[in-house]
């Protein structure tokens, strides 16, 4: 088995190791005693284990093993990555190898690589592809990460390393939510480096301060690393709880955070039917479609859960206090409802489809700056998105500016407008990636006016955006034809019929005189704002 054993010439070190492993005895004298010590440190001689650790630290596989443990920790925790890095940091100062700089560099690279791989997995397959992703525990973890990721990205990326499974959840959610790779991976690189420095220094400090050799340093450094991780988690949770209960950082296995997020969103007032002088109830589908009404700051979405797109959106716009805020927000799932009834980033990846806002980002952004900013960010839930063909032309630009034109026209009535928008969800819309791409969109704007007798009245105007040609091009990845977008002003009654939506009093105040489309009314093509009848 070992050379020299059969001839009785085995090296003393091998004899010492054999005696220690098989009998627990040692011929080494205790440093403070003149008699042989048969048992030291229990059954095993500490010096032998120190020797083994020193040999392991100097071996060629030491750093690759640490790299693999930290990398694997991004997917499945076998040995916590922080424990491995702290242990090697302790060995760097007690055994003289591997170099501390190498420990930090490879640990940072492994942490970054693991996070980047998880980010790419989320970006490629989303959050529902595999069965384990759809379990209650995992969905709760995704909801936890989703609720915090876009508010405090750097803090969440760092602290998630100390929470079981949270590191995986944060990176998958970031990828699936369409977070810009450059920005996110830059944060990941900084967090990975800071984490590696911190963990390695913890181990090195323990090794320098405590006597006893590599074994004591490794055991204590691992204990300290795990303890500090738990302490950081508790401290961050306490601080977050003081600032806002809805932002409490908790282990993702607990679903309470998802319920808190639901209550937070449900507390929003949503669309106000009494915003104008005459009440306008929230329009809802007139057929038997299953819809779920979701309220957000100053707007409401009635989601068609079968089609995974809004059947109706409604927003109140106060043009008098409308703020011009910079773009802020990243597309994400609404945590109150299953991701399976929302059309996420999988629909928009690597094609010519844009995530089109139904309620425009700017529309609910009025009033106090903090409230306006929160309302604007809420427009980035996938419940408020629908696929629109990429690119602009004059007709689509006109469509996107309709609210501004109506607001300017309503100046005499305090610039107040309510706008209703949604895709026309038809059974023959072209199928694509598990959804059907809408070919047309409708919009109705309503504002206050006065009748001939001077009494308060309601005025409205209806519009349709047709992208039929472009949808076929986008879903086949062909080049979209120029001029494919067409915007029309149409009778509001036509929209009610076309979209199967009960528009109530909106049909009575229509500024465009006409009959039902089935009766032969004319849709007016719009080339400029001057073509609009208000």
Short mmCIF file of C-alpha atoms in Angstrom, two decimals:
data_model
loop_
_atom_site.label_atom_id
_atom_site.label_comp_id
_atom_site.label_asym_id
_atom_site.label_seq_id
_atom_site.Cartn_x
_atom_site.Cartn_y
_atom_site.Cartn_z
CA UNK A 1 0.00 0.00 0.00
CA UNK A 2 2.81 2.39 0.89
CA UNK A 3 6.41 1.92 -0.24
CA UNK A 4 8.75 0.71 2.53
CA UNK A 5 6.06 -0.79 4.78
CA UNK A 6 6.81 -4.40 3.80
CA UNK A 7 10.54 -3.98 4.50
CA UNK A 8 10.08 -2.05 7.72
CA UNK A 9 11.52 1.14 6.27
CA UNK A 10 8.38 3.22 6.22
CA UNK A 11 8.91 6.94 6.86
CA UNK A 12 8.15 8.06 10.44
CA UNK A 13 5.45 10.47 9.23
CA UNK A 14 3.48 7.61 7.64
CA UNK A 15 3.83 5.53 10.82
CA UNK A 16 2.59 8.47 12.89
CA UNK A 17 -0.39 8.97 10.54
CA UNK A 18 -1.28 5.29 10.66
CA UNK A 19 -1.14 5.12 14.43
CA UNK A 20 -3.27 8.22 14.75
CA UNK A 21 -5.96 7.13 12.29
CA UNK A 22 -6.30 3.54 13.51
CA UNK A 23 -5.66 3.83 17.28
CA UNK A 24 -5.92 7.48 18.15
CA UNK A 25 -2.43 7.19 19.68
CA UNK A 26 0.68 9.24 19.03
CA UNK A 27 4.32 8.85 19.91
CA UNK A 28 4.68 12.62 19.92
CA UNK A 29 5.23 14.12 23.36
CA UNK A 30 2.89 16.82 24.57
CA UNK A 31 4.76 20.13 24.53
CA UNK A 32 4.09 20.71 28.26
CA UNK A 33 4.69 17.17 29.48
CA UNK A 34 7.66 14.84 29.76
CA UNK A 35 5.56 11.72 29.26
CA UNK A 36 4.09 10.41 26.00
CA UNK A 37 0.58 11.57 25.27
CA UNK A 38 -1.52 8.72 23.95
CA UNK A 39 -4.57 10.86 23.12
CA UNK A 40 -4.58 14.49 22.04
CA UNK A 41 -7.63 16.44 20.85
CA UNK A 42 -9.95 13.50 21.35
CA UNK A 43 -9.10 10.50 19.20
CA UNK A 44 -7.13 12.38 16.57
CA UNK A 45 -3.87 14.28 16.74
CA UNK A 46 -4.47 17.91 15.79
CA UNK A 47 -1.02 18.22 14.26
CA UNK A 48 -1.77 15.43 11.79
CA UNK A 49 -4.96 17.14 10.64
CA UNK A 50 -3.04 20.42 10.40
CA UNK A 51 -0.50 18.64 8.18
CA UNK A 52 -3.26 17.25 5.98
CA UNK A 53 -4.87 20.69 5.65
CA UNK A 54 -1.51 22.24 4.79
CA UNK A 55 -0.91 19.60 2.11
CA UNK A 56 -4.40 20.18 0.72
CA UNK A 57 -3.84 23.95 0.67
CA UNK A 58 -0.64 23.51 -1.36
CA UNK A 59 -2.17 21.04 -3.82
CA UNK A 60 -3.03 21.96 -7.40
CA UNK A 61 -6.74 21.24 -6.94
CA UNK A 62 -7.27 23.52 -3.92
CA UNK A 63 -8.32 26.68 -5.78
CA UNK A 64 -10.30 24.83 -8.50
CA UNK A 65 -12.22 23.06 -5.72
CA UNK A 66 -13.07 26.38 -4.07
CA UNK A 67 -14.09 27.83 -7.46
CA UNK A 68 -16.43 24.87 -8.07
CA UNK A 69 -18.03 25.17 -4.62
CA UNK A 70 -18.71 28.90 -5.00
CA UNK A 71 -19.97 28.47 -8.57
CA UNK A 72 -22.23 25.58 -7.59
CA UNK A 73 -23.60 27.59 -4.68
CA UNK A 74 -25.41 29.75 -7.25
CA UNK A 75 -27.57 26.77 -8.24
CA UNK A 76 -27.55 24.28 -5.36
CA UNK A 77 -26.08 24.76 -1.89
CA UNK A 78 -23.86 21.76 -1.13
CA UNK A 79 -21.32 23.63 1.01
CA UNK A 80 -22.10 27.34 1.54
CA UNK A 81 -19.84 29.43 -0.64
CA UNK A 82 -19.03 31.83 2.17
CA UNK A 83 -17.80 28.95 4.34
CA UNK A 84 -15.48 27.71 1.58
CA UNK A 85 -13.99 31.15 0.91
CA UNK A 86 -13.46 31.89 4.61
CA UNK A 87 -11.82 28.49 5.10
CA UNK A 88 -9.37 29.13 2.27
CA UNK A 89 -8.73 32.63 3.61
CA UNK A 90 -7.73 31.06 6.93
CA UNK A 91 -5.45 28.55 5.18
CA UNK A 92 -3.79 31.38 3.25
CA UNK A 93 -2.33 32.83 6.46
CA UNK A 94 -1.88 29.68 8.57
CA UNK A 95 -0.58 27.29 5.91
CA UNK A 96 0.96 29.89 3.61
CA UNK A 97 -1.06 28.74 0.62
CA UNK A 98 -3.01 29.44 -1.50
CA UNK A 99 -2.17 33.15 -1.80
CA UNK A 100 -4.87 35.36 -0.29
CA UNK A 101 -5.10 37.45 -3.47
CA UNK A 102 -5.76 34.30 -5.49
CA UNK A 103 -8.48 33.24 -3.07
CA UNK A 104 -10.21 36.61 -3.42
CA UNK A 105 -9.83 36.79 -7.20
CA UNK A 106 -11.11 33.28 -7.93
CA UNK A 107 -13.93 33.55 -5.38
CA UNK A 108 -15.12 36.80 -6.99
CA UNK A 109 -14.91 35.28 -10.47
CA UNK A 110 -16.81 32.17 -9.38
CA UNK A 111 -19.53 34.22 -7.68
CA UNK A 112 -19.91 36.46 -10.73
CA UNK A 113 -19.96 33.49 -13.13
CA UNK A 114 -22.63 31.71 -11.10
CA UNK A 115 -24.83 34.79 -10.91
CA UNK A 116 -24.39 35.52 -14.62
CA UNK A 117 -25.32 31.94 -15.54
CA UNK A 118 -28.50 32.12 -13.45
CA UNK A 119 -29.33 35.50 -15.00
CA UNK A 120 -28.96 34.03 -18.49
CA UNK A 121 -31.12 31.02 -17.54
CA UNK A 122 -33.89 33.35 -16.38
CA UNK A 123 -33.52 35.46 -19.51
CA UNK A 124 -33.68 32.38 -21.74
CA UNK A 125 -36.35 30.16 -20.19
CA UNK A 126 -38.27 32.50 -17.88
CA UNK A 127 -39.74 31.51 -14.51
CA UNK A 128 -42.27 28.83 -15.39
CA UNK A 129 -40.51 26.52 -17.87
CA UNK A 130 -39.74 23.68 -15.44
CA UNK A 131 -42.02 22.08 -12.89
CA UNK A 132 -39.88 22.99 -9.87
CA UNK A 133 -40.21 26.65 -10.83
CA UNK A 134 -43.99 26.45 -10.46
CA UNK A 135 -44.03 25.12 -6.89
CA UNK A 136 -45.42 27.29 -4.11
CA UNK A 137 -42.06 27.65 -2.38
CA UNK A 138 -40.23 28.73 -5.51
CA UNK A 139 -42.97 31.10 -6.66
CA UNK A 140 -42.88 32.72 -3.20
CA UNK A 141 -39.13 33.17 -3.59
CA UNK A 142 -39.63 34.75 -7.00
CA UNK A 143 -42.27 37.11 -5.57
CA UNK A 144 -39.88 38.09 -2.77
CA UNK A 145 -37.12 38.88 -5.25
CA UNK A 146 -39.47 40.63 -7.66
CA UNK A 147 -40.82 43.00 -5.00
CA UNK A 148 -37.35 44.20 -4.04
CA UNK A 149 -35.06 43.79 -7.00
CA UNK A 150 -35.87 46.98 -8.89
CA UNK A 151 -35.97 49.21 -5.82
CA UNK A 152 -32.64 48.25 -4.22
CA UNK A 153 -30.81 46.13 -6.74
CA UNK A 154 -27.31 46.32 -5.25
CA UNK A 155 -28.47 45.66 -1.68
CA UNK A 156 -30.62 42.71 -2.73
CA UNK A 157 -27.88 41.15 -4.87
CA UNK A 158 -25.43 41.29 -1.95
CA UNK A 159 -27.71 40.24 0.91
CA UNK A 160 -29.32 37.43 -1.10
CA UNK A 161 -26.04 35.54 -0.81
CA UNK A 162 -26.73 34.98 2.88
CA UNK A 163 -30.33 33.78 2.47
CA UNK A 164 -31.00 30.16 1.43
CA UNK A 165 -32.11 29.95 -2.23
CA UNK A 166 -32.43 33.74 -2.53
CA UNK A 167 -29.31 34.09 -4.68
CA UNK A 168 -30.82 31.81 -7.32
CA UNK A 169 -34.23 33.51 -7.10
CA UNK A 170 -32.83 37.03 -7.48
CA UNK A 171 -30.75 36.19 -10.54
CA UNK A 172 -33.51 34.21 -12.27
CA UNK A 173 -36.05 36.98 -11.68
CA UNK A 174 -33.62 39.62 -12.92
CA UNK A 175 -33.10 37.71 -16.15
CA UNK A 176 -36.78 36.93 -16.70
CA UNK A 177 -37.89 40.50 -15.92
CA UNK A 178 -35.90 42.03 -18.75
CA UNK A 179 -33.44 43.92 -16.55
CA UNK A 180 -30.74 45.47 -18.73
CA UNK A 181 -27.81 42.99 -18.72
CA UNK A 182 -25.08 45.62 -18.69
CA UNK A 183 -26.38 47.41 -15.62
CA UNK A 184 -27.29 44.27 -13.70
CA UNK A 185 -24.08 42.36 -14.40
CA UNK A 186 -22.09 45.44 -13.45
CA UNK A 187 -23.79 45.42 -10.05
CA UNK A 188 -23.22 41.67 -9.80
CA UNK A 189 -19.49 42.13 -10.49
CA UNK A 190 -19.16 44.74 -7.74
CA UNK A 191 -21.20 42.68 -5.28
CA UNK A 192 -19.25 39.49 -6.07
CA UNK A 193 -15.93 41.24 -5.51
CA UNK A 194 -17.05 42.85 -2.26
CA UNK A 195 -18.43 39.52 -1.04
CA UNK A 196 -15.21 37.67 -1.89
CA UNK A 197 -13.03 40.25 -0.15
CA UNK A 198 -15.25 40.22 2.91
CA UNK A 199 -15.36 36.42 3.25
CA UNK A 200 -11.65 35.90 2.62
CA UNK A 201 -10.66 38.65 5.06
CA UNK A 202 -12.89 37.10 7.74
CA UNK A 203 -11.02 33.81 7.40
CA UNK A 204 -7.61 35.47 7.25
CA UNK A 205 -8.34 37.57 10.34
CA UNK A 206 -9.35 34.50 12.31
CA UNK A 207 -6.19 32.70 11.22
CA UNK A 208 -3.99 35.59 12.32
CA UNK A 209 -5.69 36.21 15.65
CA UNK A 210 -6.28 32.69 16.97
CA UNK A 211 -3.45 30.29 17.87
CA UNK A 212 -3.75 26.62 17.08
CA UNK A 213 -2.86 26.16 13.42
CA UNK A 214 -4.96 25.57 10.29
CA UNK A 215 -7.59 23.30 11.87
CA UNK A 216 -8.65 25.79 14.52
CA UNK A 217 -8.54 28.66 12.02
CA UNK A 218 -10.69 26.82 9.47
CA UNK A 219 -13.30 25.68 12.00
CA UNK A 220 -13.60 29.08 13.66
CA UNK A 221 -13.58 31.03 10.37
CA UNK A 222 -16.37 28.89 8.93
CA UNK A 223 -18.41 29.34 12.11
CA UNK A 224 -17.83 33.10 12.05
CA UNK A 225 -18.72 33.33 8.33
CA UNK A 226 -22.02 31.52 8.79
CA UNK A 227 -22.81 33.50 11.94
CA UNK A 228 -22.09 36.83 10.27
CA UNK A 229 -24.28 35.83 7.33
CA UNK A 230 -27.21 35.14 9.65
CA UNK A 231 -26.56 38.39 11.51
CA UNK A 232 -26.49 40.43 8.29
CA UNK A 233 -29.77 38.89 7.20
CA UNK A 234 -31.39 39.74 10.55
CA UNK A 235 -30.05 43.32 10.58
CA UNK A 236 -31.19 44.04 7.01
CA UNK A 237 -34.63 42.62 7.78
CA UNK A 238 -34.94 44.81 10.89
CA UNK A 239 -33.88 47.98 9.06
CA UNK A 240 -36.22 47.26 6.15
CA UNK A 241 -39.10 46.57 8.50
CA UNK A 242 -38.65 49.97 10.15
CA UNK A 243 -38.72 51.74 6.79
CA UNK A 244 -41.66 49.91 5.30
CA UNK A 245 -43.35 46.65 6.27
CA UNK A 246 -43.84 45.81 2.60
CA UNK A 247 -40.09 45.91 2.02
CA UNK A 248 -39.13 43.48 4.78
CA UNK A 249 -36.39 41.10 3.69
CA UNK A 250 -37.34 37.59 4.76
CA UNK A 251 -36.42 34.09 3.68
CA UNK A 252 -38.12 33.45 0.35
CA UNK A 253 -39.68 30.19 1.51
CA UNK A 254 -42.18 32.22 3.54
CA UNK A 255 -45.04 33.42 1.37
CA UNK A 256 -46.05 36.26 3.69
CA UNK A 257 -44.11 38.80 1.62
CA UNK A 258 -46.21 37.98 -1.44
CA UNK A 259 -49.39 38.60 0.58
CA UNK A 260 -47.99 41.89 1.83
CA UNK A 261 -47.31 42.95 -1.75
CA UNK A 262 -50.88 42.03 -2.68
CA UNK A 263 -52.29 44.17 0.14
CA UNK A 264 -50.02 47.04 -0.83
CA UNK A 265 -51.30 47.00 -4.42
CA UNK A 266 -54.92 46.43 -3.41
CA UNK A 267 -54.76 49.55 -1.24
CA UNK A 268 -54.29 51.65 -4.38
CA UNK A 269 -57.35 53.60 -5.42
CA UNK A 270 -57.09 52.70 -9.09
CA UNK A 271 -59.28 54.37 -11.70
CA UNK A 272 -61.75 56.88 -10.24
CA UNK A 273 -65.17 56.81 -11.98
CA UNK A 274 -66.00 60.25 -10.50
CA UNK A 275 -62.84 61.93 -11.76
CA UNK A 276 -64.83 63.90 -14.37
CA UNK A 277 -67.94 65.96 -13.68
CA UNK A 278 -70.09 63.14 -14.94
CA UNK A 279 -69.52 59.65 -13.56
CA UNK A 280 -68.01 57.11 -15.96
CA UNK A 281 -68.08 53.54 -14.58
CA UNK A 282 -65.17 51.25 -15.32
CA UNK A 283 -65.90 49.62 -18.68
CA UNK A 284 -65.92 45.83 -18.55
CA UNK A 285 -66.32 43.08 -21.16
CA UNK A 286 -69.91 42.63 -22.23
CA UNK A 287 -69.46 38.92 -22.93
CA UNK A 288 -68.69 36.05 -20.53
CA UNK A 289 -64.91 36.34 -20.60
CA UNK A 290 -63.18 35.66 -17.30
CA UNK A 291 -61.45 38.85 -16.17
CA UNK A 292 -59.61 39.92 -13.05
CA UNK A 293 -59.72 43.57 -12.03
CA UNK A 294 -56.39 44.89 -10.71
CA UNK A 295 -55.99 48.36 -9.21
CA UNK A 296 -52.83 50.44 -9.44
CA UNK A 297 -52.06 54.07 -8.55
CA UNK A 298 -54.61 56.10 -10.58
CA UNK A 299 -55.34 53.36 -13.09
CA UNK A 300 -57.05 49.97 -13.28
CA UNK A 301 -56.53 46.92 -15.48
CA UNK A 302 -59.24 44.36 -16.24
CA UNK A 303 -57.13 41.36 -17.26
CA UNK A 304 -58.44 38.69 -19.61
CA UNK A 305 -56.83 35.72 -17.84
CA UNK A 306 -57.33 33.37 -20.79
CA UNK A 307 -55.65 35.68 -23.32
CA UNK A 308 -53.16 37.00 -20.69
CA UNK A 309 -53.70 40.59 -21.87
CA UNK A 310 -55.88 43.43 -20.65
CA UNK A 311 -59.46 43.51 -21.86
CA UNK A 312 -59.71 47.09 -20.57
CA UNK A 313 -57.40 49.64 -18.96
CA UNK A 314 -58.64 52.89 -17.45
CA UNK A 315 -56.57 55.84 -16.23
CA UNK A 316 -57.30 59.30 -14.84
CA UNK A 317 -55.04 62.09 -16.12
CA UNK A 318 -54.80 65.50 -14.48
CA UNK A 319 -53.03 67.54 -17.11
CA UNK A 320 -52.86 70.57 -14.81
CA UNK A 321 -50.42 68.80 -12.44
CA UNK A 322 -48.83 66.34 -14.88
CA UNK A 323 -45.08 65.96 -14.22
CA UNK A 324 -42.35 65.33 -16.75
CA UNK A 325 -40.42 62.65 -14.84
CA UNK A 326 -37.50 60.65 -16.26
CA UNK A 327 -38.20 57.10 -17.31
CA UNK A 328 -38.00 54.73 -14.33
CA UNK A 329 -39.08 51.14 -13.95
CA UNK A 330 -38.42 47.68 -15.30
CA UNK A 331 -41.01 45.31 -16.67
CA UNK A 332 -42.14 42.73 -14.12
CA UNK A 333 -44.94 40.34 -13.23
CA UNK A 334 -47.70 41.48 -10.89
CA UNK A 335 -47.11 39.37 -7.73
CA UNK A 336 -50.82 39.28 -6.86
CA UNK A 337 -51.72 36.86 -9.63
CA UNK A 338 -50.03 33.77 -11.11
CA UNK A 339 -47.39 34.38 -13.76
CA UNK A 340 -49.20 31.82 -15.90
CA UNK A 341 -52.00 34.34 -16.63
CA UNK A 342 -49.54 37.11 -17.58
CA UNK A 343 -47.58 37.44 -20.82
CA UNK A 344 -44.00 37.94 -19.67
CA UNK A 345 -40.70 38.60 -21.36
CA UNK A 346 -40.73 35.28 -23.23
CA UNK A 347 -43.19 36.84 -25.68
CA UNK A 348 -40.90 39.76 -26.55
CA UNK A 349 -37.45 38.17 -26.63
CA UNK A 350 -35.43 38.09 -29.87
CA UNK A 351 -38.15 39.30 -32.24
CA UNK A 352 -39.67 42.45 -33.70
CA UNK A 353 -42.29 42.89 -30.98
CA UNK A 354 -42.17 45.72 -28.45
CA UNK A 355 -43.74 45.72 -25.00
CA UNK A 356 -46.31 48.41 -25.62
CA UNK A 357 -47.70 50.32 -22.65
CA UNK A 358 -51.50 50.33 -22.63
CA UNK A 359 -51.69 52.96 -19.89
CA UNK A 360 -48.87 55.23 -20.98
CA UNK A 361 -45.97 55.55 -18.58
CA UNK A 362 -46.55 59.29 -18.19
CA UNK A 363 -50.34 59.33 -17.83
CA UNK A 364 -50.73 58.59 -14.06
CA UNK A 365 -47.61 60.62 -13.20
CA UNK A 366 -49.25 63.72 -11.79
CA UNK A 367 -49.60 65.42 -8.41
CA UNK A 368 -46.97 65.08 -5.68
CA UNK A 369 -43.61 63.91 -7.12
CA UNK A 370 -43.36 60.80 -4.91
CA UNK A 371 -46.89 59.70 -5.77
CA UNK A 372 -46.38 60.49 -9.43
CA UNK A 373 -43.18 58.45 -9.55
CA UNK A 374 -44.83 55.46 -7.85
CA UNK A 375 -47.75 55.61 -10.28
CA UNK A 376 -45.41 55.81 -13.26
CA UNK A 377 -43.38 52.80 -12.07
CA UNK A 378 -46.58 50.79 -11.65
CA UNK A 379 -47.22 51.01 -15.39
CA UNK A 380 -44.35 48.55 -15.91
CA UNK A 381 -46.27 45.47 -14.83
CA UNK A 382 -46.83 42.99 -17.65
CA UNK A 383 -50.57 43.27 -17.01
CA UNK A 384 -50.30 46.72 -18.61
CA UNK A 385 -48.37 45.53 -21.68
CA UNK A 386 -49.32 44.15 -25.05
CA UNK A 387 -47.14 43.25 -28.05
CA UNK A 388 -46.80 45.97 -30.65
CA UNK A 389 -44.75 45.74 -33.80
CA UNK A 390 -41.39 47.45 -33.43
CA UNK A 391 -40.63 50.71 -35.18
CA UNK A 392 -42.37 54.03 -35.63
CA UNK A 393 -44.11 55.81 -38.40
CA UNK A 394 -46.28 58.89 -38.49
CA UNK A 395 -49.46 56.98 -37.76
CA UNK A 396 -48.13 55.20 -34.68
CA UNK A 397 -46.57 58.41 -33.40
CA UNK A 398 -49.97 60.03 -33.74
CA UNK A 399 -51.53 57.15 -31.78
CA UNK A 400 -49.09 57.60 -28.90
CA UNK A 401 -49.80 61.33 -28.77
CA UNK A 402 -53.59 61.16 -28.69
CA UNK A 403 -53.78 61.76 -24.93
CA UNK A 404 -51.66 64.90 -25.23
CA UNK A 405 -53.89 66.23 -27.98
CA UNK A 406 -57.06 65.61 -25.97
CA UNK A 407 -55.50 67.17 -22.87
CA UNK A 408 -54.70 70.32 -24.80
CA UNK A 409 -58.26 70.44 -26.13
CA UNK A 410 -59.68 70.00 -22.61
CA UNK A 411 -57.79 73.01 -21.27
CA UNK A 412 -61.01 74.84 -20.52
CA UNK A 413 -62.03 72.01 -18.17
CA UNK A 414 -58.95 71.82 -15.92
CA UNK A 415 -57.09 69.48 -18.28
CA UNK A 416 -58.84 66.43 -16.81
CA UNK A 417 -59.19 63.39 -19.05
CA UNK A 418 -60.00 59.72 -18.51
CA UNK A 419 -58.56 57.34 -21.08
CA UNK A 420 -59.53 53.73 -21.78
CA UNK A 421 -57.23 51.51 -23.85
CA UNK A 422 -56.86 47.82 -24.68
CA UNK A 423 -56.06 45.44 -27.50
CA UNK A 424 -58.89 44.05 -29.58
CA UNK A 425 -58.80 40.38 -28.53
CA UNK A 426 -60.11 38.32 -31.42
CA UNK A 427 -60.23 34.55 -31.76
CA UNK A 428 -58.34 34.57 -35.06
CA UNK A 429 -55.38 36.64 -33.82
CA UNK A 430 -52.16 34.90 -34.94
CA UNK A 431 -50.72 32.42 -32.40
CA UNK A 432 -47.17 33.00 -31.19
CA UNK A 433 -45.18 31.59 -28.25
CA UNK A 434 -48.21 30.49 -26.28
CA UNK A 435 -50.24 33.68 -26.82
CA UNK A 436 -52.18 35.28 -29.68
CA UNK A 437 -50.80 38.59 -30.90
CA UNK A 438 -53.49 41.32 -31.11
CA UNK A 439 -53.71 42.97 -34.50
CA UNK A 440 -55.63 46.05 -33.40
CA UNK A 441 -55.88 48.33 -30.36
CA UNK A 442 -58.65 50.66 -29.29
CA UNK A 443 -58.65 53.85 -27.23
CA UNK A 444 -61.44 56.07 -25.94
CA UNK A 445 -60.71 59.45 -24.36
CA UNK A 446 -63.36 61.22 -22.26
CA UNK A 447 -63.47 64.73 -20.82
CA UNK A 448 -65.99 67.14 -19.32
CA UNK A 449 -67.86 69.69 -21.37
CA UNK A 450 -71.19 71.52 -21.26
CA UNK A 451 -74.35 71.01 -23.26
CA UNK A 452 -76.40 73.66 -25.04
CA UNK A 453 -78.07 74.61 -21.76
CA UNK A 454 -74.74 75.03 -19.97
CA UNK A 455 -75.12 71.88 -17.88
CA UNK A 456 -72.17 69.53 -17.31
CA UNK A 457 -71.89 66.91 -20.01
CA UNK A 458 -69.50 64.22 -21.18
CA UNK A 459 -67.54 64.23 -24.42
CA UNK A 460 -65.63 61.28 -25.85
CA UNK A 461 -63.62 60.24 -28.88
CA UNK A 462 -62.71 56.75 -30.06
CA UNK A 463 -59.66 55.55 -31.98
CA UNK A 464 -58.31 52.30 -33.41
CA UNK A 465 -54.70 51.42 -34.23
CA UNK A 466 -54.36 48.69 -36.84
CA UNK A 467 -51.06 46.78 -37.02
CA UNK A 468 -52.31 43.72 -38.90
CA UNK A 469 -49.61 43.76 -41.58
CA UNK A 470 -46.86 44.32 -39.04
CA UNK A 471 -47.93 41.48 -36.75
CA UNK A 472 -47.52 38.95 -39.54
CA UNK A 473 -44.07 40.35 -40.26
CA UNK A 474 -42.98 40.46 -36.62
CA UNK A 475 -44.05 36.92 -35.78
CA UNK A 476 -42.25 35.59 -38.83
CA UNK A 477 -39.18 37.79 -38.09
CA UNK A 478 -39.52 39.44 -41.47
CA UNK A 479 -38.76 43.09 -42.01
CA UNK A 480 -41.80 45.20 -41.12
CA UNK A 481 -43.21 47.07 -44.13
CA UNK A 482 -43.08 50.84 -43.98
CA UNK A 483 -46.40 52.50 -43.33
CA UNK A 484 -47.91 49.40 -41.73
CA UNK A 485 -49.42 51.26 -38.78
CA UNK A 486 -52.79 52.85 -39.43
CA UNK A 487 -54.69 55.00 -36.95
CA UNK A 488 -58.40 55.76 -37.33
CA UNK A 489 -60.95 57.81 -35.47
CA UNK A 490 -64.04 55.65 -35.19
CA UNK A 491 -67.44 55.84 -33.51
CA UNK A 492 -67.23 54.80 -29.86
CA UNK A 493 -70.16 52.47 -30.47
CA UNK A 494 -68.05 50.65 -33.05
CA UNK A 495 -65.36 50.05 -30.44
CA UNK A 496 -67.92 48.67 -28.00
CA UNK A 497 -69.08 46.27 -30.70
CA UNK A 498 -65.60 45.41 -31.96
CA UNK A 499 -64.02 44.77 -28.54
CA UNK A 500 -67.14 43.39 -26.83
CA UNK A 501 -66.84 45.98 -24.05
CA UNK A 502 -69.64 47.87 -22.30
CA UNK A 503 -68.63 51.52 -22.69
CA UNK A 504 -71.77 52.88 -21.01
CA UNK A 505 -72.14 56.69 -21.22
CA UNK A 506 -69.03 57.00 -23.39
CA UNK A 507 -71.08 56.17 -26.47
CA UNK A 508 -73.51 59.02 -25.75
CA UNK A 509 -70.85 61.74 -25.77
CA UNK A 510 -69.12 60.67 -28.99
CA UNK A 511 -67.84 63.69 -30.89
CA UNK A 512 -67.70 61.72 -34.14
CA UNK A 513 -71.18 61.46 -35.58
CA UNK A 514 -71.82 58.00 -37.04
CA UNK A 515 -73.68 54.76 -36.76
CA UNK A 516 -72.52 51.25 -35.96
CA UNK A 517 -69.83 49.80 -38.19
CA UNK A 518 -72.26 47.08 -39.21
CA UNK A 519 -74.53 49.83 -40.44
CA UNK A 520 -71.89 51.19 -42.75
CA UNK A 521 -70.26 53.99 -40.75
CA UNK A 522 -66.97 55.36 -42.01
CA UNK A 523 -63.72 55.08 -40.09
CA UNK A 524 -61.67 58.24 -40.55
CA UNK A 525 -57.97 57.56 -41.28
CA UNK A 526 -55.73 59.96 -39.38
CA UNK A 527 -52.55 61.38 -40.85
CA UNK A 528 -52.16 64.35 -38.48
CA UNK A 529 -53.74 65.77 -35.35
CA UNK A 530 -55.73 68.21 -37.41
CA UNK A 531 -57.70 65.26 -38.77
CA UNK A 532 -59.13 64.47 -35.31
CA UNK A 533 -62.70 65.53 -34.55
CA UNK A 534 -63.15 66.71 -30.93
#
